[in-house]
Coordinates of C-alpha atoms and ligand atoms in Angstrom, one line a residue:
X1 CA -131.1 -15.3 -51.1
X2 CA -127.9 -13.6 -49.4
X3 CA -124.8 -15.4 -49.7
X4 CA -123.2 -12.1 -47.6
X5 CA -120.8 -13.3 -45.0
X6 CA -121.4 -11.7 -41.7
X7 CA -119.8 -8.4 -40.6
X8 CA -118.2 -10.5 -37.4
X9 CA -116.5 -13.1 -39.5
X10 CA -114.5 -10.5 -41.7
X11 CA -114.0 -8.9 -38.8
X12 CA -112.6 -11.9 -37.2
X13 CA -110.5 -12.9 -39.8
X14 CA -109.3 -9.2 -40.0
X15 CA -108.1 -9.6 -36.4
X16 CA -105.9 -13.1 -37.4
X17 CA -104.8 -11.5 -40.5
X18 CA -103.4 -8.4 -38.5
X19 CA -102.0 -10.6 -36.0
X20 CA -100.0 -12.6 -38.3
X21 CA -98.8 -10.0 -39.7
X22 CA -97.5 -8.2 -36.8
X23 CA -96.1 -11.1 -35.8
X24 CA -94.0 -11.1 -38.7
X25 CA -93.2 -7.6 -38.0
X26 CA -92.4 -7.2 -34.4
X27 CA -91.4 -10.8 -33.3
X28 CA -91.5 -9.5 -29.7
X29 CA -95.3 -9.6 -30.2
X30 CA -95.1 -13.4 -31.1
X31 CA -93.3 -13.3 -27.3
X32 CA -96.1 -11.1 -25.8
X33 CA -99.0 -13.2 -26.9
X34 CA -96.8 -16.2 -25.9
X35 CA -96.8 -14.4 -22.6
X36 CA -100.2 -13.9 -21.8
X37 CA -101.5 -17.3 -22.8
X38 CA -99.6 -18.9 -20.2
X39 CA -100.5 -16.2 -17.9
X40 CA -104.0 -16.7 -18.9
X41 CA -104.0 -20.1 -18.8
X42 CA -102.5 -20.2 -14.8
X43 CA -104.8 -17.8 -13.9
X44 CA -108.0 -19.7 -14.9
X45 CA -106.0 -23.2 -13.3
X46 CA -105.7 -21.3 -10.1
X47 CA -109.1 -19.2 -10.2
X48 CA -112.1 -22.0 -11.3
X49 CA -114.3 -18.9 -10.1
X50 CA -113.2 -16.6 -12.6
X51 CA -113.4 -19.6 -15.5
X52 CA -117.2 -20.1 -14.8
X53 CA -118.0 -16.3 -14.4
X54 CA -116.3 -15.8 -17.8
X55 CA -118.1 -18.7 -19.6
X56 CA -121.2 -17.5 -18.0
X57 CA -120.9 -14.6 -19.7
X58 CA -119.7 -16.2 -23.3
X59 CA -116.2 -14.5 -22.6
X60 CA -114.0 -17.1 -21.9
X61 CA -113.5 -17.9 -26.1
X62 CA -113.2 -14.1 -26.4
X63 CA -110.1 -13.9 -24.5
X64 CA -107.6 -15.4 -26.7
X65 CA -108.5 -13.7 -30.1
X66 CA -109.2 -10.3 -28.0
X67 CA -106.6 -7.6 -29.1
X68 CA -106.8 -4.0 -29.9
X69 CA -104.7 -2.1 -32.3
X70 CA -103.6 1.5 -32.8
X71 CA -103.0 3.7 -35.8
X72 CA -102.4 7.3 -36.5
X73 CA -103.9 8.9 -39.6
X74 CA -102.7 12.5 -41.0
X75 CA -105.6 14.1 -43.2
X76 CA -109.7 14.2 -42.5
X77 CA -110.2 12.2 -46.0
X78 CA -108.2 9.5 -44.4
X79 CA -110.2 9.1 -41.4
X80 CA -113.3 9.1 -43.2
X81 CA -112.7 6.5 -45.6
X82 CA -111.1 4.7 -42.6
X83 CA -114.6 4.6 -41.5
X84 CA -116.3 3.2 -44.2
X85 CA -113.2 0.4 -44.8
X86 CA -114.1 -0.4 -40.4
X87 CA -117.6 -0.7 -41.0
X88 CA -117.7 -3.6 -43.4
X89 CA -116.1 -5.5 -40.5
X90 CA -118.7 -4.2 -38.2
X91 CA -116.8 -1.7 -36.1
X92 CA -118.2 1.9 -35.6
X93 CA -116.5 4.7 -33.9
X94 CA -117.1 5.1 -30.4
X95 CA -116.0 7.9 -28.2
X96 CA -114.0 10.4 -28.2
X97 CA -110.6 11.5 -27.2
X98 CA -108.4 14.4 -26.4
X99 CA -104.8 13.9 -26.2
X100 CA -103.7 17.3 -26.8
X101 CA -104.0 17.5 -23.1
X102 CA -100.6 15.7 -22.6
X103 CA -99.1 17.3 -25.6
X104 CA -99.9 14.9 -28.1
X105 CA -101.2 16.8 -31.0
X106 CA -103.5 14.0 -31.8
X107 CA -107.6 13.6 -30.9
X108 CA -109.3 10.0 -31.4
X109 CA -111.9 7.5 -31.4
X110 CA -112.3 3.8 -31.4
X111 CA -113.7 1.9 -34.1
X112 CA -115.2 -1.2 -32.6
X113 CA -118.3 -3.8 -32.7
X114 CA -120.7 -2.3 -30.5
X115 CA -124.0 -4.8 -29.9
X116 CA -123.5 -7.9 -27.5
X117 CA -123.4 -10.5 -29.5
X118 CA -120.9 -8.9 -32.3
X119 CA -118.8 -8.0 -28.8
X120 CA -118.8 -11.9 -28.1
X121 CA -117.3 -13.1 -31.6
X122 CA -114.4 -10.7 -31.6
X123 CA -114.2 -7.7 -29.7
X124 CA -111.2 -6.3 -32.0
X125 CA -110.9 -2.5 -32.0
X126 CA -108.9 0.0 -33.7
X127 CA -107.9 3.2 -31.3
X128 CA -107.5 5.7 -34.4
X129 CA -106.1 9.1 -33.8
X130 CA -105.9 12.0 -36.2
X131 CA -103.1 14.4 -36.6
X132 CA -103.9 18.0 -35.4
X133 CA -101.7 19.9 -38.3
X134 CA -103.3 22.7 -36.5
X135 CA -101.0 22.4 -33.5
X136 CA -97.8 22.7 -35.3
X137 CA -96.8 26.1 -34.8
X138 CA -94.6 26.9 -37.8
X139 CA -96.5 27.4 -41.0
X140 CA -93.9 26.3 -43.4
X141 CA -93.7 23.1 -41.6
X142 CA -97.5 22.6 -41.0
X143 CA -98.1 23.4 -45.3
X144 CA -95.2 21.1 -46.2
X145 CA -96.8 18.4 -44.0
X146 CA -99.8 19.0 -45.5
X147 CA -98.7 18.6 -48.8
X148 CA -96.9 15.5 -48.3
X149 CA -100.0 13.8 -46.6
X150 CA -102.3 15.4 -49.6
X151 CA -100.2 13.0 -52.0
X152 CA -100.7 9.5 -50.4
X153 CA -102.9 7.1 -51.0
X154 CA -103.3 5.0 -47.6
X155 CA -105.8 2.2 -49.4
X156 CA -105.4 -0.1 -52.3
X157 CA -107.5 0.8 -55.5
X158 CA -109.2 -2.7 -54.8
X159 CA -109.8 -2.2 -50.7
X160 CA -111.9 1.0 -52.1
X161 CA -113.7 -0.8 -54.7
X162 CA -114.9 -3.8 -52.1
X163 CA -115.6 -0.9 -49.4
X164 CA -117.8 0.7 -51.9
X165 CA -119.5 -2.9 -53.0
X166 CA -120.3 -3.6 -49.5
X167 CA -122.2 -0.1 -49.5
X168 CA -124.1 -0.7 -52.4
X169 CA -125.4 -4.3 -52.0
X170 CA -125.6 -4.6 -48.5
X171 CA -122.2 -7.4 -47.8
X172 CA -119.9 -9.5 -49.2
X173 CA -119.6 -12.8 -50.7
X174 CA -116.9 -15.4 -48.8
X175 CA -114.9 -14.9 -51.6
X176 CA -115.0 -10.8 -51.7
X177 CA -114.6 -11.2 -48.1
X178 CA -110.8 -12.8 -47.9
X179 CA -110.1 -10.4 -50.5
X180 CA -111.0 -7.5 -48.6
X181 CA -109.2 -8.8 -45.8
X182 CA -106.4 -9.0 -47.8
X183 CA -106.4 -6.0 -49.1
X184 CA -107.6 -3.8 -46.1
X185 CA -104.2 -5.5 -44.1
X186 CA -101.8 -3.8 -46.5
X187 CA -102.6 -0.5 -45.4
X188 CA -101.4 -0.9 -42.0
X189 CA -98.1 -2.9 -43.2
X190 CA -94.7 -1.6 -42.2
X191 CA -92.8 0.3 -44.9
X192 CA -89.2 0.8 -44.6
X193 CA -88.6 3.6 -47.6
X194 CA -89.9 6.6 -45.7
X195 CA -91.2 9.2 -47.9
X196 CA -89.1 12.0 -47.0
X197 CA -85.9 13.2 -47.0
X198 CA -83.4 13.1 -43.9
X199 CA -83.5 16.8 -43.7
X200 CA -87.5 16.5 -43.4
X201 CA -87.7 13.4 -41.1
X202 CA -85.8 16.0 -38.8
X203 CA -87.7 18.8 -38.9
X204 CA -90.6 16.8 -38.4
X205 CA -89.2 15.0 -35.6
X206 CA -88.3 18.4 -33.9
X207 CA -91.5 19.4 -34.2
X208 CA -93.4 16.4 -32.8
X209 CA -91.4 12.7 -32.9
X210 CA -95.7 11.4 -33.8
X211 CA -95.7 14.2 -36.3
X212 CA -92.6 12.4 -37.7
X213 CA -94.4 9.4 -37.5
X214 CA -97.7 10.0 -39.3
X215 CA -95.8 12.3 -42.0
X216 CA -93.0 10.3 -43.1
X217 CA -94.9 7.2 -44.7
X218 CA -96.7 6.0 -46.8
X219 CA -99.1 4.4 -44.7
X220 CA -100.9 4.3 -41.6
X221 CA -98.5 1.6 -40.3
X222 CA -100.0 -0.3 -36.9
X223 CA -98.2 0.4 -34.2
X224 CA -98.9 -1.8 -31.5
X225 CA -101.4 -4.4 -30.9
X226 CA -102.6 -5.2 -27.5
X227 CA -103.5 -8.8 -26.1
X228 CA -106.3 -8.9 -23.4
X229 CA -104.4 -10.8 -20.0
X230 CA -106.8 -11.8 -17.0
X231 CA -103.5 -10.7 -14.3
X232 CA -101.5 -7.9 -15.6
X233 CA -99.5 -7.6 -12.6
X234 CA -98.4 -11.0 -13.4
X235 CA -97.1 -10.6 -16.9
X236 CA -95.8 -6.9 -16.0
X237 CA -93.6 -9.5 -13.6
X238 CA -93.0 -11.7 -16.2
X239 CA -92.1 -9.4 -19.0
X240 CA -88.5 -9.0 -18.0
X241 CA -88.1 -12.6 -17.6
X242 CA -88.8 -13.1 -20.9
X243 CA -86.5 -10.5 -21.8
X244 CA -89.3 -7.6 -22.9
X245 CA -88.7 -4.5 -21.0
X246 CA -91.4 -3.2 -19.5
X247 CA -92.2 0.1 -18.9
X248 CA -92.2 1.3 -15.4
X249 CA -96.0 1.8 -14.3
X250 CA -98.9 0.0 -15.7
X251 CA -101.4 2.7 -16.5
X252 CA -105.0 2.5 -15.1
X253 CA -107.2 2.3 -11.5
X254 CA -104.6 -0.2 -8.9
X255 CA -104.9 -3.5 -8.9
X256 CA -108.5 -4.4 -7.2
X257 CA -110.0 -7.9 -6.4
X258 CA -112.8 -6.2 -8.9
X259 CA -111.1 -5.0 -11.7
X260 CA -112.5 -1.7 -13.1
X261 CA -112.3 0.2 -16.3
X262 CA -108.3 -1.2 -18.0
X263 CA -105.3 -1.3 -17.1
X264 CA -102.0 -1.1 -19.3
X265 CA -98.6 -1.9 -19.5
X266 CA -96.3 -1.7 -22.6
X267 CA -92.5 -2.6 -24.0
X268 CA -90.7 0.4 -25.5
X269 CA -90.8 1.3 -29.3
X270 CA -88.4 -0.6 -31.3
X271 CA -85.7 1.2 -33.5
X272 CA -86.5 -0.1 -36.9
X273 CA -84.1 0.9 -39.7
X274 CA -85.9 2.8 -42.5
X275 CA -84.6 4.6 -46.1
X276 CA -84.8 7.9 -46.7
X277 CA -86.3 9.3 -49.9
X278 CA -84.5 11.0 -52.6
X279 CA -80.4 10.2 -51.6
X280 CA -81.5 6.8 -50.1
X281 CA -79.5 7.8 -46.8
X282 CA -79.9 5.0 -43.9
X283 CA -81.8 6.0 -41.0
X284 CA -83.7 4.8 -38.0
X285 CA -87.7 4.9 -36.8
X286 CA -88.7 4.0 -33.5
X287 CA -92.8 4.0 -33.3
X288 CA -93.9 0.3 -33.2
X289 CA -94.4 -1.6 -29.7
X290 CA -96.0 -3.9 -27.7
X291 CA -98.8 -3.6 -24.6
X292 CA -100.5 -5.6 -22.4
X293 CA -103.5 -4.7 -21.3
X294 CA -106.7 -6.4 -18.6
X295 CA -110.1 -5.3 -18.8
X296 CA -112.7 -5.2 -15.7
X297 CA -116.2 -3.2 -15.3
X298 CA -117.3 -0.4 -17.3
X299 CA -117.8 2.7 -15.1
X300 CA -121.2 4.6 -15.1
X301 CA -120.7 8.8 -15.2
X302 CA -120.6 9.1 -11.5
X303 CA -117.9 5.7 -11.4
X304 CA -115.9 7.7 -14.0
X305 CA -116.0 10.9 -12.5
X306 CA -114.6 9.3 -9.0
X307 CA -111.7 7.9 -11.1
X308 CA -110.7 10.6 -12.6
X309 CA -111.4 12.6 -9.8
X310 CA -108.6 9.9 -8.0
X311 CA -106.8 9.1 -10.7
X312 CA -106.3 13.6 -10.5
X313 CA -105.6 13.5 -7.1
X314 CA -102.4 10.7 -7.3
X315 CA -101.2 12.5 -10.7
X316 CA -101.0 15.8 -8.7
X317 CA -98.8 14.4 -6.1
X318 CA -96.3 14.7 -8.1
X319 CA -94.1 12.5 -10.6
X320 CA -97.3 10.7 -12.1
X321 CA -95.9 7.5 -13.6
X322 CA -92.0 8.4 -13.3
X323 CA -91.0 6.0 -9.9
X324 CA -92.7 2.3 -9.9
X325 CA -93.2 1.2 -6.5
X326 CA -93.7 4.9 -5.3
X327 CA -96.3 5.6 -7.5
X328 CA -98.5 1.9 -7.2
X329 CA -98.8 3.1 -3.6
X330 CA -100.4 6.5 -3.7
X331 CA -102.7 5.1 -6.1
X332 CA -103.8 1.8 -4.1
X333 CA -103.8 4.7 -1.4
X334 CA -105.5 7.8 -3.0
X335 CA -108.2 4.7 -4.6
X336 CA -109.5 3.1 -1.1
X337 CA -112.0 5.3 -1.6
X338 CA -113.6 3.9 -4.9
X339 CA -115.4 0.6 -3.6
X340 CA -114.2 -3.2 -4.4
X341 CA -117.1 -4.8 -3.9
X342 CA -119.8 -5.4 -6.5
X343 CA -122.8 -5.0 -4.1
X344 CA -121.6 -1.4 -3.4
X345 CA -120.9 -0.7 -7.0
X346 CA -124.0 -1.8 -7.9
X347 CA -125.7 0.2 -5.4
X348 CA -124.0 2.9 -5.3
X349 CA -124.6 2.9 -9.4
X350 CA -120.9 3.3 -9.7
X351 CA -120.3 0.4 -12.4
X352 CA -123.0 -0.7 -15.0
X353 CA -124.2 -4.2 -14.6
X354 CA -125.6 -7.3 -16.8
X355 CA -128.5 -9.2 -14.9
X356 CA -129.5 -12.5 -15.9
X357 CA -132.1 -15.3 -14.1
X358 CA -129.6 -17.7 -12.1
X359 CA -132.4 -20.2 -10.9
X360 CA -135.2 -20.5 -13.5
X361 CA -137.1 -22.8 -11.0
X362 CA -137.3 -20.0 -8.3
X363 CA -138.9 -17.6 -11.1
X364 CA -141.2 -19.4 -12.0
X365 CA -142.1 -19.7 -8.0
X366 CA -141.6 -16.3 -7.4
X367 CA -143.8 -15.0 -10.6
X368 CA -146.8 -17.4 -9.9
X369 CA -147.3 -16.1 -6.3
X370 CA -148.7 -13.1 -8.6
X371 CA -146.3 -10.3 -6.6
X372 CA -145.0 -7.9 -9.3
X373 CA -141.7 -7.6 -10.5
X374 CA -139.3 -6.3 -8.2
X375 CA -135.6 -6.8 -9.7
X376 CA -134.4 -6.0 -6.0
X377 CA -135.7 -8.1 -4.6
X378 CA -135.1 -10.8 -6.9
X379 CA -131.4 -10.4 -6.5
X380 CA -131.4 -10.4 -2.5
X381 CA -132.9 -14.0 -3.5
X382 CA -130.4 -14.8 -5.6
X383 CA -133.0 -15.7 -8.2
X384 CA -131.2 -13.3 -10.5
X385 CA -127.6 -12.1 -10.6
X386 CA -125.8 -8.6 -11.7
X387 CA -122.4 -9.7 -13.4
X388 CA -120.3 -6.2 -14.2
X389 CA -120.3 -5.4 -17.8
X390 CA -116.0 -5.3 -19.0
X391 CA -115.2 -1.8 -20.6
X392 CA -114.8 -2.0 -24.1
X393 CA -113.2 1.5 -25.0
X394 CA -110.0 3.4 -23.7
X395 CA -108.7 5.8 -20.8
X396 CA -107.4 9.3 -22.5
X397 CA -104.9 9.8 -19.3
X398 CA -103.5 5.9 -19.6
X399 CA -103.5 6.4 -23.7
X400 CA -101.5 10.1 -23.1
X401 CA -98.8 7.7 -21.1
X402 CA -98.4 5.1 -23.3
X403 CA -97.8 8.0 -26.2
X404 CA -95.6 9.1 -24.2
X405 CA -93.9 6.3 -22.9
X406 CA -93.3 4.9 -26.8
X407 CA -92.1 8.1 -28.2
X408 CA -88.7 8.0 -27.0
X409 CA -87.1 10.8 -25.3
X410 CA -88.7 13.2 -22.1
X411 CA -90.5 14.2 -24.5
X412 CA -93.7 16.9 -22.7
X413 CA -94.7 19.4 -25.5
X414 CA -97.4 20.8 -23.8
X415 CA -100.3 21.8 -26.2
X416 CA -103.5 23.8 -24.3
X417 CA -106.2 21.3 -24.0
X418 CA -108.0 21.7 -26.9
X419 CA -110.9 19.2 -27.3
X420 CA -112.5 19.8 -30.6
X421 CA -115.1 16.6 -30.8
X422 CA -116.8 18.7 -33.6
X423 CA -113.5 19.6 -35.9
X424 CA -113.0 15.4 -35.1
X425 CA -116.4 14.4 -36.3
X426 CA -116.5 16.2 -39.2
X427 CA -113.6 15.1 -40.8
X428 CA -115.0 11.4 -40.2
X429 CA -118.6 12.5 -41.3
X430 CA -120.2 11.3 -38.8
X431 CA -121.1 11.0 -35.0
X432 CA -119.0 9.2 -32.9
X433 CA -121.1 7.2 -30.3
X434 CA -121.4 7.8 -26.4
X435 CA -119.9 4.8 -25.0
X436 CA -121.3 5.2 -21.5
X437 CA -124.7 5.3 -23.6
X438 CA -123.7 1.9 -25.0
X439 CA -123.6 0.1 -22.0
X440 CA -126.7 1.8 -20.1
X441 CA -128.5 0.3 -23.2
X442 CA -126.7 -3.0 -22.5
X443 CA -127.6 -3.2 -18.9
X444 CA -131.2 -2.2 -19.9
X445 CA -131.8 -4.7 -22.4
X446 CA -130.8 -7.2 -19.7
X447 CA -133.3 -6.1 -17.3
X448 CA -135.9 -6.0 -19.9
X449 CA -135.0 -9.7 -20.6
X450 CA -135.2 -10.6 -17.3
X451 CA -138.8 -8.5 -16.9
X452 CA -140.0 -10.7 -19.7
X453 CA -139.2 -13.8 -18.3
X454 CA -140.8 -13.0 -15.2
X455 CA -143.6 -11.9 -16.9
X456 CA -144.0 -14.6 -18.9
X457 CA -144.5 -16.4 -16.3
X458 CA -147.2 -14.7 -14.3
X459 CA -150.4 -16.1 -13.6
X460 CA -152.6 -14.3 -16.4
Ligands
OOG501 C1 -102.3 5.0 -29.3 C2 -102.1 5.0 -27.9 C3 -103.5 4.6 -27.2 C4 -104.2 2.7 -25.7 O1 -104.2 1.5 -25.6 O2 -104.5 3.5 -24.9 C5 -103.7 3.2 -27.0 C6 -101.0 5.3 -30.1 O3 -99.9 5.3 -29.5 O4 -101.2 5.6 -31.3 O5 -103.5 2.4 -27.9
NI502 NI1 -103.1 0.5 -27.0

């Protein structure tokens, strides 16, 4: 007999507990999720379409508990237990990204839920990067960062324990559970007493402002977390409004009647007043904000190459991201070519697609006239349907602009690109997963349903 509670529900309560929190924290959050429920909530009044595609699909409950989070880790023993403490909740890291490219010293993956059903509970991920000490180019700074980091301890004594319980027996009693949760959300609390001195916060910050960030605490504190809208344009409009400012471009493909991949729009960091260590000097932090962010289909190889084939071609224009109106137009322009139109997609195997048996009647009319199965053909029926599967991970280029437009300053260290997935995935000991494998997997198990029921259904 297992009295275990289910890897979903702690992550789910995870995903309240950090919500509440941040609330707490940021109160411009509280505005932002505020925000995008109304936004949410007129888009499905004016859109009965989009409300029965999403409950077809068992996403319209999804929608208002879906958020992401970010955090920034310093040492490879920090992301590795990171790991283990994310899998109890059922999230697993998935891809892999390079930031290094925009001069972020930072690579990363995402530790979210990756089957179907665990997707449909709570989707909640965790984009965690890792500090590249590597990149900082003066070795007095890089050992005294690395000797500040090598003294924390980012986890409570009791988050370890119940990480390493859940290993050993397999879950977690109801009980063990709220602890956990409890205990996992203090790592990613806020911490006003910086661990440094003044005179360190600003060599840090000279070196890199996230350097400053990751270095100067005592823990990983979260730094934004993102509700999921169904009309970003909208609340990028309505951000101001509310009196949230925005920043200029929202990151991502144009706006599409088919949404693909994300796109993403944020408030700048906050300036939070902090302590310094030893004299106790005053001082201020700016690293936490807020972002906005809509989901549509996840790209297959050759739908991702074209974007960032496009999304190369309106950054090489010239001042990617700097003027608003300027820049939405060369994208809507440079994107024409990337089809909106789901037939096309789908044909064109540009966007990965869930199938699913729209008129169970017609099947069973179709499989007893003894033809075999032919999925084509089923669709031009309209027996079956395709439904785009919504991208579950991140955009490197959108993330690199969001760094970037949250650290303050014009700040463009620029760093080689430098991808190291190996370096990455051994200091989490382990693989991280191929996302773009995740979803071919997920369009294939629906076709394999839909074979079955056909089959089924044949004469013998
Ligand atoms: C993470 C930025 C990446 C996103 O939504 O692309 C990210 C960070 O600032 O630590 O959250
Ligand atoms: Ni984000």
């Amino acid at each position: 007999m297992s009295s275990f509670v289910n890897s979903d529900q702690i992550r789910d309560l995870f995903s309240q507990s950090m919500s509440a929190m941040y609330r707490q924290e940021v109160p411009q959050y509280g505005t932002l999720l505020e925000l995008v429920a109304d936004i949410n909530r007129a888009t499905l009044e004016r859109n009965p379409e989009l409300r029965q595609q999403l409950q077809e699909a068992g996403e319209l409950d999804r929608i208002d508990v879906e958020r992401h989070g970010a955090i920034r880790l310093g040492t490879p023993e920090e992301l590795a237990t990171m790991r283990r403490v994310f899998r109890v909740m059922g999230m697993h890291p998935v891809g892999y990204y390079d930031l290094s490219v925009a001069g972020v010293p930072v690579h990363a993956t995402a530790f979210r839920p990756v089957d179907d059903a665990a997707l449909r509970i709570n989707p909640f991920r965790v984009f965690t990067s890792l500090l590249r000490l590597e990149l900082i180019a003066d070795p007095a700074l890089r050992a005294q960062a690395q000797e500040i980091l090598a003294q924390r301890r980012i986890f409570t004594p009791r988050a370890l324990e119940l990480t390493r319980q859940c290993e050993l027996e397999g879950g977690l009693d109801a009980e063990q559970a709220a602890e956990f949760v409890h205990e996992a959300t203090q790592t990613f609390r806020w911490h006003s007493e910086a661990t440094v001195s003044h005179d360190t916060h600003q060599l840090l910050l000279a070196a890199h402002r996230l350097i400053a960030d990751v270095v100067s605490f005592k823990g990983p504190h979260i730094n934004h977390l993102t509700p999921r809208t169904l009309d970003i344009d909208a609340a990028q409009a309505e951000m101001p409004r509310r009196g949230v400012a925005a920043k200029d471009v929202v990151e991502g493909p144009p706006r599409r009647r088919h949404p693909i991949l994300l796109r993403q729009t944020s408030f700048k960091a906050l300036e939070e007043a902090i302590v310094f260590a030893g004299d106790g000097a005053a001082g201020a932090h700016t690293a936490r904000f807020g972002e906005i962010e809509q989901r549509g289909a996840a790209l297959t190889a050759a739908g991702r190459a074209l974007y960032d084939r496009l999304l190369g071609q309106v950054r090489s224009m010239g001042n990617a991201g700097s003027t608003g109106n300027d820049y939405e137009a060369r994208l809507t322009a440079v994107f024409a070519e990337f089809p909106d139109d789901l037939e096309a997609m789908r044909e064109q195997q540009l966007a990965f697609f869930r199938y699913a048996v729209r008129d169970p009647a017609a099947l069973a009319r179709a499989a007893a006239s003894g033809a075999g199965f032919d999925l084509a053909a089923l669709l031009r029926e309209h027996i079956v349907q395709a439904r785009p599967i919504i991208y579950e991970d991140f955009l490197p280029v959108s993330a690199a602009g969001i760094f970037q437009s949250n650290l303050g300053g014009a700040e463009q260290k620029s760093y080689a690109s430098n991808a190291a997935k190996e370096l990455f995935e051994a200091a989490l000991q382990a693989p991280v997963a191929d996302e773009i494998a995740l979803y071919a997997q997920s369009q294939q198990a629906s076709i394999d349903a839909v074979r079955s029921a056909y089959e089924a259904l044949q004469p013998a």
